[in-house]
Structures are given as structure tokens and as C-alpha cells.
Amino acid sequence: MPRKKIPWLTLLTLLLSGALILPTRSVWVTDVGIKSIFSQSLLRNKFNSLAIPYPGRFLDPPLNFTPLRPPEFIVKDGQIHTIVNFLYPMVNAFLISLLGFRGIYLLSYLSLVLIYIFSYLTLRDVFQDKTPALGALLICIGTSLLFYGFSGWEYNLAGVFALLSFYFFSLGEKKQQQIWHFWSGAALGASVWWREELYVLIFVSFLTCLIQRRNGKTVFLNLLGVFLSLIPLWFAQSIMEGGFLGRPLQAYLMKKGGPDIGVSLFLKFRIFYGWLFSAQENQPLNFVLAVLIILPVLLSFSQLKQKWLNFSWFAAILGLMTYCFFLLINPNQFYNTQFTNGLFFSSPLLLFAFLKVKHHTPDLDPDNLAKHLLLANLLFVIFIAWAANPNSGRGMHIGARHLIPVYPLLGLLAWLKISELCQSARQAGDRVMPVTVALVLILSVGLQGYSVALLARKKIFSQKIIKAITADQSPNIITSVWWLPVEMSSVFFQENFFYIDNLAKMELLVKRIARRKREDFLYITSPNYANSIPNSYLRDKWRVEITARKTFAAPRLNLLKLTLVNFHFKDTNG
């Protein structure tokens, strides 16, 4: 078998294994659940309406107990709508109609394959890299792109178009054929179809061309491609969502108020710092680890001797291993992801993208495309952090999710720097640097294995809850766990979910059930939420008895501990 086929077959084997092993009816978090509920509602409405049917409306006409809650869901003209972009759920709706619920994962699988292909082509055709297949594979399995390839999120799909845009731009520069710059702009505009954050990438791409003093015709054709690519999206969003910018961006722009400029600057820096360096809930320890991991990048711009640079890499690897150690021993690994998703820690391979190589070989890149790419990515990180709201970096996810669309671009830079480092080390007889590079790559790939294993454990746990709910005969399901009904998206329209967050709502809801048919109901609660209603209260107040109780928990996934309690009315009198 030719060596260059091994990376390609490795990626396909990983994706096939994931498709066969990972549960298909459960999701990682509510973000994916929201979009899958939207996809299913489009099918139920036969694509005639964006409104989402509420199965429990027969008992809750005023929508007091709907689990579809703000800010992701809004009520408009008495109907429930979601603020997420319609296009990705709409494509998934067609895939669900063909493949069942597993269809929501097809685009994210396909996106990872396309990232491999276009990374390979860019490394081979643009940068004349000697091992483009290996580089493309490491970009896919050595960064958080692997996790998002399995998760059903649309970030990788946006990344495909961002990568394709750079590939076309590079062909235009190398071949001196302006038509490629038009197609580069068209691909860049298409990236916005999937993630509205990519408007920022359009801006910084234009800014980078100005700073790099690219040809005026190049810039014009690029912007023309962007504009023509966005027209269909703007038209569709105007018709379907009431505004050409779409609901997610409109919701963002309509937010009013905010902190004064001093506080705002601090919050923006905190977002920037968190996206790049978030590694620990313990902030002093986080800062120490951040200093250790960024040290070799900073020192690469100095005139220090190689032995000191090697020592800085030793410090960085020590920081990475400390990060890995705390990941593995954490008792609540799922919850902990909101504190450990910094770009440099979750995908340490990308550290190399920002490194300065002392023996740079500019002959391989006469058009300064690598410098162009680095500048555009740096500007994107700065401007997207400035545009983001203060809570945008929080949540249970792997890596800096708002930066995921530019991970393939950063991966290209990282692999180019790795190739140069190894070549420079061979010329200087340095045996330490290749070992250092290998250790960082091993840790980076290992961390992606950890993230996919965590994804599998979370989805297996959620699948158990889904099976328990579908096996239960209770016609109504009440929960005080806000995320549960949305994460049960594969069965959302087969069950009557109701959400309560205080005692008054529970009383009102149980009263309605009692007055209607006095049907049994299932109550799902968790010790992790203070709004849970004691079972003893329900038993004494409403003359109901507990007929069954089940507790579900998983090692090192403490946040997900759930208790399912079946209640039955003791008599049939009102």
C-alpha cells in the first residue's frame, strides 16, 4: 500500500468506527439538540412553517411550562420559534427523512473528510509540502476538529468553506489568474451560510489584503464573490426570518445596554484569554499553565540560544502534561469542559502556528501566503473576541468553538512550521527538537482521543435516559432539569415534556393533570439543581404515590446524575 494512502485510510477508519460505535439517538449538549428539534419540526410542518410544535400544549396553552425556553427559543404570534439559523437544520431535515435521526451527523462527518482533502491540496499545491497527507491527517485528528466531526455541530462545515476560500486565493496568487480570487470570495461568503461569526472573517480577510497591499483587482473580485455569494442567503433570510441578517445576528444586534468601556475592555480581554488559554477552574493555576505553554512561542522571537528554546519547550510540555493530569482525575469531567477549552491546551498542535522559525525558508512561499494566513487568523481572533458577548466562551464544549472554523487554517500554519522546525533541526544536528515536536503531537492527538471518549460516555449516558423515558408508560413528563427535554431531542415529539423551576409552577401543573384525567406522570429531577421539588411534598399534597424510582449516574459525569420518579394518583375523585 502506498504510504500516502495510509493517512487517508486512517481518517476514514476513525470516522467509520465513530459512526458504528457512537450512539445515534443522543446528543452532546443542547446546542445540537435545539437544531435537531428544529429539523424535526420542519419535517412535521412539511417545510411550510418555521414554528416549532409543542406536544404539551394541550395541557399548557399559555406556554407556562414549555421546555423550549429563552434565549434560544422565542414566542412570536403565539408560536414557538428558535433563533438559530435555518439552513443547517433544513439540510439536516432532508437527511433525517432519508437516514433517520442519525442523519444529523452526516454533514459533520463529511465536513471532516473535506477538511482533510482541502488541507492536503493546499499543502501540496500551494506550499509544496513533502508530506501533505500526514499534515492533513494531523490537522483533522490532532485538533478539536475531530470532536466536532463526531458531534453533529456545524462549525466544521463553516471551516470547510473558510479553508476552500484560502485555497482558491492561493491559486490565484500563484497562478496569477484573477478568476480564482472571485471563487475565493464566493467560498468565503458561503461560510457565513453556516456560522454568522464568519462575517468577521470576511472583514479581516479584506483588511489583511489591504495591509499586505494585494492587487486592487484581487480585492475587488474577492469582495464581488463574497457579495454575490451572500445575496441568496440574505434573500432567503429576509423571506423566512423577517430580516436579511438572520435571527441569530439580529438577536445579537438587538441586545441593549452593557457595561462601561473600562469594564467592557476587561471582559473582552477575558474572552480572548479564555479562548486561547482556558485550562483550569483554578485561575492562579490556569495562569501558571498559560505562561508555561506560551513560553516557547514568545521566546522564539528572541535571540536566545537553542538550548534555552529547548528548555522552554520542556516547560510547555510539563504544562501540557499537568493539564492532562487534572483532566483525567477531575470527578466531573463533563462539567469541567467549560473551564478547559482553551485553544492551545485542547489542541496544542496549533501552538506551532504562531512560532517563529529561526531558519525560515522564504523561497517555498514567495507570495507570502503563510504570512497572509497568519495575519488574517490573528486579526480574526482579536475581532471575534471583541464582537463576542461576555458569556460566549462558556459552556460544555471542546476547544474554542467560535474559533473552530479557522482551526483548519491554523493547522496549515502549524504543519508548515513543524516541517521547517524539523528541517532546521536536521541541518543543525539538533536531536532534541524532533523529539519535542513528536511529544507535542502525541499529546495533541491523545487529547482528541480523550474528548471523543468523553463524547461517547456522555452520549451513552443520554441514550440510557432516552430508553428509560420511551419505556415508561407515563403520558406526561415533568422535569426541573432545564437542559433535559432539549437533549432528548430524538424523542421530543413523541413525549409530553414540561419544565418547572419553582413550587408554584409545580402546583399549577399537577393541578391541571389532576383536573384533566388524573394521569400518571414521571418526574425527573437532579441533586445538582436547587429548584427540585421534594417527592414528599408531591405525595402529601396531591395524594399521589411513588410507584417506581430509578437513579442514573455515570463515573466522572456527576452533573448528569438524574432521578426518575413515577407518580400515581391514589384515587379517581377530584
Coordinates of C-alpha atoms in Angstrom, one line a residue:
M1 CA 0.0 0.0 0.0
P2 CA 1.4 3.5 -0.9
R3 CA 2.4 5.4 2.2
K4 CA 0.4 8.5 1.1
K5 CA -2.8 6.5 1.3
I6 CA -2.3 5.5 5.0
P7 CA -3.4 8.8 6.5
W8 CA -6.5 8.9 4.3
L9 CA -7.4 5.4 5.3
T10 CA -6.7 6.2 8.9
L11 CA -9.2 9.1 8.9
L12 CA -11.9 7.0 7.1
T13 CA -11.4 4.2 9.6
L14 CA -11.8 6.6 12.5
L15 CA -15.0 8.1 11.0
L16 CA -16.5 4.7 10.2
S17 CA -15.7 3.5 13.7
G18 CA -17.4 6.5 15.2
A19 CA -20.4 6.1 13.0
L20 CA -20.8 2.4 14.1
I21 CA -19.9 2.8 17.8
L22 CA -21.3 6.1 19.0
P23 CA -25.0 6.2 19.9
T24 CA -27.0 8.0 17.3
R25 CA -30.2 9.0 19.2
S26 CA -28.4 11.1 21.8
V27 CA -26.5 14.4 21.5
W28 CA -23.6 16.1 23.3
V29 CA -25.3 19.3 24.5
T30 CA -28.5 21.3 24.0
D31 CA -27.0 23.3 21.0
V32 CA -27.1 20.2 18.9
G33 CA -30.5 19.2 20.4
I34 CA -32.0 22.6 19.5
K35 CA -31.1 22.2 15.9
S36 CA -32.3 18.6 15.7
I37 CA -35.7 19.7 17.2
F38 CA -35.8 22.4 14.6
S39 CA -35.0 19.9 11.8
Q40 CA -37.8 17.5 13.0
S41 CA -40.3 20.3 13.3
L42 CA -39.6 21.3 9.7
L43 CA -40.4 17.8 8.6
R44 CA -43.6 17.7 10.7
N45 CA -44.6 21.1 9.2
K46 CA -43.7 19.8 5.7
F47 CA -41.4 22.8 5.4
N48 CA -44.4 25.2 5.4
S49 CA -43.6 26.9 8.7
L50 CA -40.6 27.6 10.9
A51 CA -42.7 27.4 14.1
I52 CA -41.9 24.5 16.4
P53 CA -44.9 22.4 17.6
Y54 CA -45.2 22.0 21.3
P55 CA -46.5 18.5 22.2
G56 CA -47.6 19.6 25.7
R57 CA -49.8 22.4 24.5
F58 CA -53.0 20.5 25.2
L59 CA -52.2 20.9 28.9
D60 CA -50.3 24.2 28.7
P61 CA -52.0 26.6 26.2
P62 CA -50.3 29.7 27.7
L63 CA -46.9 28.1 27.3
N64 CA -46.1 28.4 31.0
F65 CA -44.3 25.1 31.2
T66 CA -42.7 24.7 27.8
P67 CA -39.2 23.3 28.0
L68 CA -38.3 25.4 24.8
R69 CA -37.1 28.4 26.7
P70 CA -35.3 31.7 26.0
P71 CA -32.8 32.8 24.9
E72 CA -32.6 30.0 22.2
F73 CA -36.4 30.0 21.8
I74 CA -38.8 32.9 21.5
V75 CA -42.6 33.2 21.3
K76 CA -43.9 35.1 18.2
D77 CA -47.6 35.4 17.4
G78 CA -48.4 32.6 19.9
Q79 CA -46.0 30.2 18.3
I80 CA -42.6 28.9 19.4
H81 CA -39.6 29.8 17.2
T82 CA -35.9 29.3 17.6
I83 CA -33.3 32.0 16.9
V84 CA -30.8 29.5 15.3
N85 CA -30.0 29.8 11.6
F86 CA -32.5 27.8 9.5
L87 CA -30.1 26.5 6.8
Y88 CA -28.2 23.8 8.7
P89 CA -31.4 22.4 10.3
M90 CA -33.1 22.4 7.0
V91 CA -30.4 20.3 5.3
N92 CA -30.4 18.0 8.3
A93 CA -34.2 17.7 7.9
F94 CA -33.8 16.1 4.5
L95 CA -31.1 13.8 5.9
I96 CA -33.3 12.8 8.8
S97 CA -36.0 11.9 6.3
L98 CA -33.5 9.7 4.5
L99 CA -31.5 8.2 7.3
G100 CA -33.5 8.7 10.4
F101 CA -32.1 10.6 13.4
R102 CA -28.5 9.5 12.6
G103 CA -28.8 11.9 9.6
I104 CA -28.0 14.9 11.8
Y105 CA -24.4 13.6 12.0
L106 CA -23.7 13.2 8.2
L107 CA -22.7 16.7 7.5
S108 CA -20.2 16.9 10.3
Y109 CA -18.6 13.6 9.2
L110 CA -18.5 14.8 5.6
S111 CA -17.0 18.2 6.7
L112 CA -14.1 16.5 8.4
V113 CA -13.4 14.5 5.2
L114 CA -13.5 17.7 3.1
I115 CA -11.2 19.4 5.6
Y116 CA -8.7 16.6 5.1
I117 CA -9.0 16.8 1.3
F118 CA -8.6 20.6 1.0
S119 CA -5.8 20.7 3.7
Y120 CA -4.0 18.1 1.6
L121 CA -4.4 20.0 -1.6
T122 CA -3.3 23.3 0.0
L123 CA -0.2 21.8 1.5
R124 CA 0.7 20.0 -1.8
D125 CA -0.2 22.6 -4.4
V126 CA 0.3 25.9 -2.5
F127 CA 3.2 25.2 -0.1
Q128 CA 4.8 22.2 -1.9
D129 CA 5.0 20.3 1.4
K130 CA 6.7 16.9 1.1
T131 CA 4.2 15.1 3.4
P132 CA 0.8 16.7 2.8
A133 CA -1.2 13.6 3.6
L134 CA 0.4 13.3 7.1
G135 CA -0.1 17.1 7.7
A136 CA -3.7 16.9 6.6
L137 CA -4.3 13.9 8.9
L138 CA -2.8 15.6 11.9
I139 CA -4.9 18.8 11.3
C140 CA -8.0 16.5 11.4
I141 CA -7.1 14.2 14.3
G142 CA -4.7 16.4 16.3
T143 CA -7.1 19.3 16.9
S144 CA -10.7 19.7 18.1
L145 CA -11.9 19.3 14.6
L146 CA -12.1 15.6 15.3
F147 CA -14.5 16.1 18.2
Y148 CA -16.7 18.4 16.1
G149 CA -16.6 15.8 13.3
F150 CA -18.4 13.4 15.6
S151 CA -20.7 15.8 17.4
G152 CA -23.2 16.9 14.8
W153 CA -22.3 20.6 15.1
E154 CA -21.9 22.9 12.0
Y155 CA -18.6 24.5 12.9
N156 CA -16.5 22.2 10.8
L157 CA -18.8 22.9 7.8
A158 CA -18.1 26.6 8.1
G159 CA -14.4 25.7 8.4
V160 CA -14.6 23.8 5.1
F161 CA -15.6 27.0 3.2
A162 CA -13.0 29.1 5.0
L163 CA -10.3 26.6 4.0
L164 CA -11.6 26.4 0.5
S165 CA -11.5 30.2 0.2
F166 CA -7.9 30.3 1.2
Y167 CA -7.0 27.5 -1.2
F168 CA -8.7 29.4 -4.1
F169 CA -7.0 32.7 -3.0
S170 CA -3.6 31.0 -3.0
L171 CA -4.2 29.5 -6.5
G172 CA -5.0 33.0 -7.7
E173 CA -1.7 34.4 -6.3
K174 CA 0.4 31.5 -7.5
K175 CA -1.1 31.1 -11.0
Q176 CA -1.7 34.8 -11.5
Q177 CA -5.3 34.0 -12.6
Q178 CA -7.8 36.5 -11.1
I179 CA -10.8 34.3 -11.5
W180 CA -9.6 32.3 -8.5
H181 CA -10.0 35.4 -6.3
F182 CA -13.6 35.6 -7.3
W183 CA -14.2 32.0 -6.3
S184 CA -12.2 32.6 -3.1
G185 CA -14.7 35.4 -2.2
A186 CA -17.7 33.2 -3.1
A187 CA -16.4 30.4 -0.8
L188 CA -15.8 32.9 2.0
G189 CA -19.3 34.3 1.6
A190 CA -20.7 30.7 1.7
S191 CA -19.0 30.1 5.1
V192 CA -21.5 32.7 6.6
W193 CA -24.4 30.5 5.4
W194 CA -23.5 28.1 8.3
R195 CA -22.0 30.4 11.0
E196 CA -22.7 34.1 11.3
E197 CA -19.3 34.6 13.1
L198 CA -17.7 34.3 9.7
Y199 CA -18.8 37.8 8.8
V200 CA -15.8 38.8 10.9
L201 CA -13.6 36.6 8.7
I202 CA -14.8 38.5 5.7
F203 CA -13.8 41.7 7.3
V204 CA -10.4 40.6 8.4
S205 CA -9.7 39.0 5.0
F206 CA -10.4 42.3 3.4
L207 CA -8.2 44.1 6.0
T208 CA -5.4 41.6 5.5
C209 CA -5.4 42.2 1.7
L210 CA -5.1 46.0 2.4
I211 CA -2.3 45.5 4.9
Q212 CA -0.4 43.1 2.6
R213 CA -1.0 45.6 -0.3
R214 CA -2.6 43.0 -2.5
N215 CA -3.6 43.9 -6.1
G216 CA -6.7 46.2 -6.2
K217 CA -8.3 43.9 -8.8
T218 CA -7.7 41.0 -6.5
V219 CA -9.5 42.7 -3.6
F220 CA -12.4 43.8 -5.9
L221 CA -13.0 40.3 -7.3
N222 CA -12.8 38.8 -3.9
L223 CA -15.4 41.2 -2.5
L224 CA -17.6 40.7 -5.6
G225 CA -17.6 36.9 -4.9
V226 CA -18.4 37.5 -1.3
F227 CA -21.3 39.8 -2.2
L228 CA -22.8 37.5 -4.9
S229 CA -22.5 34.5 -2.5
L230 CA -24.3 36.3 0.3
I231 CA -27.3 37.6 -1.9
P232 CA -29.1 34.2 -1.8
L233 CA -28.6 33.9 1.9
W234 CA -29.8 37.5 2.6
F235 CA -32.8 37.0 0.3
A236 CA -33.8 33.7 2.0
Q237 CA -33.4 35.1 5.5
S238 CA -35.5 38.2 4.6
I239 CA -38.3 36.0 3.4
M240 CA -38.1 33.3 6.1
E241 CA -36.8 35.1 9.2
G242 CA -38.0 38.7 8.7
G243 CA -34.6 40.2 8.2
F244 CA -31.7 39.8 5.8
L245 CA -29.1 39.3 8.6
G246 CA -31.0 36.3 10.0
R247 CA -32.3 35.6 13.5
P248 CA -29.0 34.8 15.3
L249 CA -27.3 38.1 14.2
Q250 CA -30.5 40.1 14.7
A251 CA -30.9 38.8 18.2
Y252 CA -27.2 39.8 18.9
L253 CA -27.6 43.3 17.5
M254 CA -30.8 43.9 19.3
K255 CA -29.2 43.4 22.8
K256 CA -29.2 46.8 24.6
G257 CA -27.2 48.2 27.4
G258 CA -23.9 46.9 28.6
P259 CA -21.0 47.8 30.9
D260 CA -19.0 50.9 30.7
I261 CA -15.9 51.0 28.4
G262 CA -13.4 50.1 31.2
V263 CA -15.3 47.0 32.3
S264 CA -16.0 46.2 28.6
L265 CA -12.3 46.2 27.8
F266 CA -11.6 43.9 30.7
L267 CA -14.4 41.5 29.6
K268 CA -13.1 41.4 26.0
F269 CA -9.6 40.6 27.2
R270 CA -11.1 37.8 29.4
I271 CA -12.8 36.3 26.4
F272 CA -9.6 36.5 24.4
Y273 CA -7.6 35.0 27.2
G274 CA -10.2 32.3 27.9
W275 CA -10.5 31.2 24.2
L276 CA -6.7 30.8 24.0
F277 CA -5.6 29.7 27.5
S278 CA -8.6 28.3 29.4
A279 CA -7.2 25.2 31.2
Q280 CA -8.4 25.1 34.8
E281 CA -11.2 26.2 37.0
N282 CA -8.5 27.3 39.5
Q283 CA -7.5 30.6 38.0
P284 CA -4.0 31.0 39.6
L285 CA -3.0 27.6 38.4
N286 CA -4.6 28.4 35.0
F287 CA -2.3 31.4 34.7
V288 CA 0.8 29.4 35.6
L289 CA -0.1 26.8 32.9
A290 CA -0.8 29.5 30.4
V291 CA 2.6 31.1 30.9
L292 CA 4.3 27.7 30.6
I293 CA 2.6 26.8 27.3
I294 CA 3.1 30.2 25.6
L295 CA 6.7 30.5 26.7
P296 CA 8.3 28.8 23.6
V297 CA 6.2 30.9 21.3
L298 CA 7.4 34.1 22.9
L299 CA 11.0 33.1 23.2
S300 CA 11.1 32.0 19.5
F301 CA 11.1 35.8 18.7
S302 CA 14.2 36.3 20.9
Q303 CA 17.9 35.9 20.2
L304 CA 18.3 33.2 22.8
K305 CA 20.4 30.1 22.1
Q306 CA 18.7 26.9 21.1
K307 CA 19.3 25.2 24.4
W308 CA 17.1 27.8 26.1
L309 CA 14.4 27.4 23.5
N310 CA 14.6 23.7 24.1
F311 CA 14.2 24.3 27.8
S312 CA 11.1 26.5 27.2
W313 CA 9.6 23.6 25.2
F314 CA 10.3 21.3 28.2
A315 CA 8.4 23.8 30.4
A316 CA 5.5 23.9 27.9
I317 CA 5.3 20.0 27.7
L318 CA 5.3 20.0 31.5
G319 CA 2.4 22.4 31.5
L320 CA 0.5 20.3 29.0
M321 CA 1.1 17.1 31.0
T322 CA -0.2 18.9 34.1
Y323 CA -3.3 19.9 32.2
C324 CA -3.8 16.3 31.1
F325 CA -3.3 15.0 34.6
F326 CA -6.0 17.3 36.0
L327 CA -8.4 16.4 33.2
L328 CA -8.1 12.7 34.0
I329 CA -8.5 13.0 37.7
N330 CA -11.4 15.5 37.7
P331 CA -14.5 14.0 39.3
N332 CA -16.9 15.9 37.0
Q333 CA -15.3 15.7 33.5
F334 CA -18.3 16.8 31.5
Y335 CA -19.0 19.9 33.6
N336 CA -15.2 20.6 33.7
T337 CA -15.1 21.2 29.9
Q338 CA -16.3 24.7 30.3
F339 CA -13.1 25.6 32.1
T340 CA -10.6 23.5 29.9
N341 CA -11.4 24.5 26.4
G342 CA -8.6 27.0 25.6
L343 CA -7.3 26.6 22.0
F344 CA -3.6 26.0 23.0
F345 CA -4.5 23.4 25.6
S346 CA -7.2 21.5 23.8
S347 CA -5.2 21.5 20.5
P348 CA -1.6 22.0 21.4
L349 CA -0.6 21.2 17.9
L350 CA -1.8 24.7 17.0
L351 CA 0.9 26.3 19.2
F352 CA 3.3 25.8 16.3
A353 CA 1.2 28.1 14.1
F354 CA 2.4 31.2 16.0
L355 CA 6.0 30.1 16.3
K356 CA 8.9 32.0 14.6
V357 CA 11.4 29.6 13.0
K358 CA 14.9 30.9 13.0
H359 CA 15.9 29.4 9.7
H360 CA 12.9 30.3 7.7
T361 CA 13.0 29.3 4.0
P362 CA 11.0 32.1 2.1
D363 CA 11.7 30.5 -1.3
L364 CA 9.0 28.0 -0.6
D365 CA 6.4 30.8 -0.2
P366 CA 7.4 33.7 -2.5
D367 CA 3.8 35.1 -2.3
N368 CA 3.9 35.4 1.5
L369 CA 0.8 33.3 1.7
A370 CA 1.8 31.9 5.1
K371 CA 2.3 35.4 6.5
H372 CA -1.1 36.5 4.9
L373 CA -2.8 33.5 6.6
L374 CA -1.2 34.2 10.0
L375 CA -2.2 37.8 9.9
A376 CA -5.8 37.0 8.9
N377 CA -6.1 34.5 11.7
L378 CA -4.6 36.8 14.4
L379 CA -7.0 39.6 13.3
F380 CA -9.9 37.1 13.3
V381 CA -9.2 36.0 16.9
I382 CA -8.9 39.6 18.1
F383 CA -12.0 40.9 16.3
I384 CA -14.2 37.9 17.1
A385 CA -13.3 38.2 20.8
W386 CA -14.2 41.9 20.7
A387 CA -17.5 41.2 19.0
A388 CA -18.5 38.3 21.3
N389 CA -20.7 38.7 24.3
P390 CA -19.1 38.0 27.7
N391 CA -20.6 34.5 28.1
S392 CA -19.8 33.3 24.6
G393 CA -16.8 31.3 25.8
R394 CA -18.6 29.4 28.4
G395 CA -20.4 26.1 28.1
M396 CA -19.7 22.4 27.8
H397 CA -17.6 22.2 24.6
I398 CA -14.2 21.1 23.5
G399 CA -11.8 23.8 22.2
A400 CA -12.7 27.4 21.5
R401 CA -15.8 26.6 19.5
H402 CA -16.2 30.1 18.0
L403 CA -12.7 29.7 16.5
I404 CA -13.3 26.2 15.1
P405 CA -13.9 27.5 11.6
V406 CA -10.3 28.8 11.4
Y407 CA -8.8 25.7 13.0
P408 CA -8.0 24.2 9.6
L409 CA -6.2 27.4 8.6
L410 CA -4.2 27.5 11.8
G411 CA -3.5 23.8 11.3
L412 CA -1.9 24.6 7.9
L413 CA 0.4 27.1 9.5
A414 CA 1.2 24.7 12.3
W415 CA 2.2 21.9 10.0
L416 CA 4.4 24.3 7.9
K417 CA 6.2 25.5 11.0
I418 CA 6.7 21.8 12.2
S419 CA 8.2 20.9 8.8
E420 CA 10.6 23.9 9.0
L421 CA 11.5 23.1 12.6
C422 CA 12.4 19.6 11.8
Q423 CA 14.4 20.6 8.7
S424 CA 16.2 23.2 10.7
A425 CA 17.0 20.7 13.5
R426 CA 18.4 18.2 11.0
Q427 CA 20.7 20.8 9.5
A428 CA 21.9 21.9 13.0
G429 CA 22.2 18.3 14.2
D430 CA 19.7 19.1 17.0
R431 CA 18.1 15.9 18.2
V432 CA 16.0 17.5 20.9
M433 CA 13.6 19.5 18.8
P434 CA 12.2 16.5 16.7
V435 CA 11.6 14.6 20.0
T436 CA 9.9 17.8 21.4
V437 CA 7.7 18.1 18.3
A438 CA 6.8 14.4 18.5
L439 CA 5.8 14.7 22.2
V440 CA 3.5 17.7 21.5
L441 CA 1.9 15.9 18.6
I442 CA 1.3 12.8 20.7
L443 CA -0.3 14.9 23.5
S444 CA -2.4 16.7 20.9
V445 CA -3.7 13.5 19.3
G446 CA -4.2 11.9 22.8
L447 CA -6.3 14.9 23.9
Q448 CA -8.6 14.4 20.9
G449 CA -8.9 10.8 21.9
Y450 CA -9.9 11.9 25.4
S451 CA -12.5 14.3 24.0
V452 CA -14.1 11.7 21.7
A453 CA -14.1 9.2 24.6
L454 CA -15.9 11.8 26.8
L455 CA -18.3 12.4 23.9
A456 CA -19.0 8.7 23.8
R457 CA -19.6 8.4 27.5
K458 CA -21.9 11.4 27.5
K459 CA -23.9 10.0 24.6
I460 CA -24.1 6.5 26.1
F461 CA -25.5 8.0 29.4
S462 CA -28.0 10.1 27.5
Q463 CA -29.1 7.1 25.4
K464 CA -29.9 5.3 28.7
I465 CA -32.1 8.1 29.7
I466 CA -33.9 8.1 26.4
K467 CA -34.5 4.4 26.6
A468 CA -35.9 4.8 30.1
I469 CA -38.2 7.6 29.1
T470 CA -39.5 5.7 26.0
A471 CA -40.0 2.5 28.0
D472 CA -42.0 4.4 30.7
Q473 CA -45.8 4.4 30.3
S474 CA -46.5 7.8 31.9
P475 CA -48.2 10.2 29.5
N476 CA -46.6 13.3 31.0
I477 CA -43.0 14.0 31.9
I478 CA -42.2 16.9 34.3
T479 CA -38.7 17.9 35.0
S480 CA -36.8 20.6 36.9
V481 CA -33.6 19.9 34.8
W482 CA -33.7 22.7 32.2
W483 CA -31.5 21.0 29.6
L484 CA -33.0 17.6 29.7
P485 CA -36.0 17.9 27.3
V486 CA -33.9 19.5 24.6
E487 CA -31.2 16.9 24.9
M488 CA -33.9 14.3 24.5
S489 CA -34.4 15.8 21.0
S490 CA -34.7 12.4 19.3
V491 CA -37.9 11.6 21.3
F492 CA -39.0 15.2 21.9
F493 CA -42.1 15.0 19.7
Q494 CA -43.1 11.5 21.0
E495 CA -43.4 12.6 24.6
N496 CA -45.1 15.4 26.6
F497 CA -42.3 17.3 28.3
F498 CA -43.0 20.0 30.9
Y499 CA -40.4 22.2 32.7
I500 CA -41.0 23.7 36.1
D501 CA -38.5 25.8 38.0
N502 CA -40.4 26.6 41.2
L503 CA -43.0 25.2 43.6
A504 CA -45.8 27.5 42.3
K505 CA -45.4 26.1 38.8
M506 CA -45.4 22.6 40.0
E507 CA -48.6 23.1 41.9
L508 CA -50.3 24.6 38.9
L509 CA -49.2 21.9 36.5
V510 CA -50.1 19.0 38.8
K511 CA -53.5 20.6 39.4
R512 CA -54.1 20.7 35.7
I513 CA -53.1 17.0 35.4
A514 CA -55.4 16.1 38.3
R515 CA -58.4 18.0 36.9
R516 CA -57.9 16.6 33.4
K517 CA -57.6 12.8 33.7
R518 CA -55.5 12.3 36.9
E519 CA -53.0 10.6 34.7
D520 CA -49.7 9.1 36.0
F521 CA -46.7 11.4 35.5
L522 CA -43.0 10.9 35.5
Y523 CA -40.9 13.5 37.5
I524 CA -37.2 13.8 36.5
T525 CA -35.0 15.6 39.0
S526 CA -31.4 16.1 39.9
P527 CA -29.5 16.8 43.1
N528 CA -27.4 19.3 41.2
Y529 CA -30.4 21.8 40.8
A530 CA -31.8 23.7 43.8
N531 CA -35.3 24.1 42.1
S532 CA -36.1 20.4 42.5
I533 CA -39.4 19.7 44.3
P534 CA -39.2 17.2 47.2
N535 CA -41.1 13.9 46.4
S536 CA -42.6 14.1 49.9
Y537 CA -44.4 17.3 49.1
L538 CA -46.0 15.8 46.0
R539 CA -47.0 12.7 47.9
D540 CA -48.7 14.6 50.8
K541 CA -50.2 17.5 48.8
W542 CA -51.7 15.6 45.9
R543 CA -52.5 12.2 47.2
V544 CA -50.1 10.5 44.8
E545 CA -47.9 7.5 45.5
I546 CA -44.5 6.7 44.2
T547 CA -44.7 3.5 42.1
A548 CA -41.1 3.4 40.9
R549 CA -37.8 5.3 41.3
K550 CA -34.7 5.0 39.2
T551 CA -31.4 6.8 39.6
F552 CA -29.0 7.2 36.7
A553 CA -25.4 8.2 37.2
A554 CA -22.0 7.7 35.4
P555 CA -18.5 7.8 36.8
R556 CA -16.9 11.3 36.5
L557 CA -20.1 12.7 35.0
N558 CA -21.6 14.0 38.2
L559 CA -23.5 16.8 36.7
L560 CA -25.6 14.3 34.8
K561 CA -27.0 12.5 37.8
L562 CA -30.7 12.1 37.3
T563 CA -33.6 10.5 39.3
L564 CA -36.7 9.3 37.6
V565 CA -39.7 9.0 39.9
N566 CA -43.1 7.6 38.8
F567 CA -46.2 9.1 40.5
H568 CA -49.7 7.6 40.5
F569 CA -52.9 9.3 41.8
K570 CA -54.3 7.2 44.7
D571 CA -58.0 7.6 43.8
T572 CA -60.1 8.9 41.0
N573 CA -62.0 11.6 42.9
G574 CA -61.4 15.2 42.0

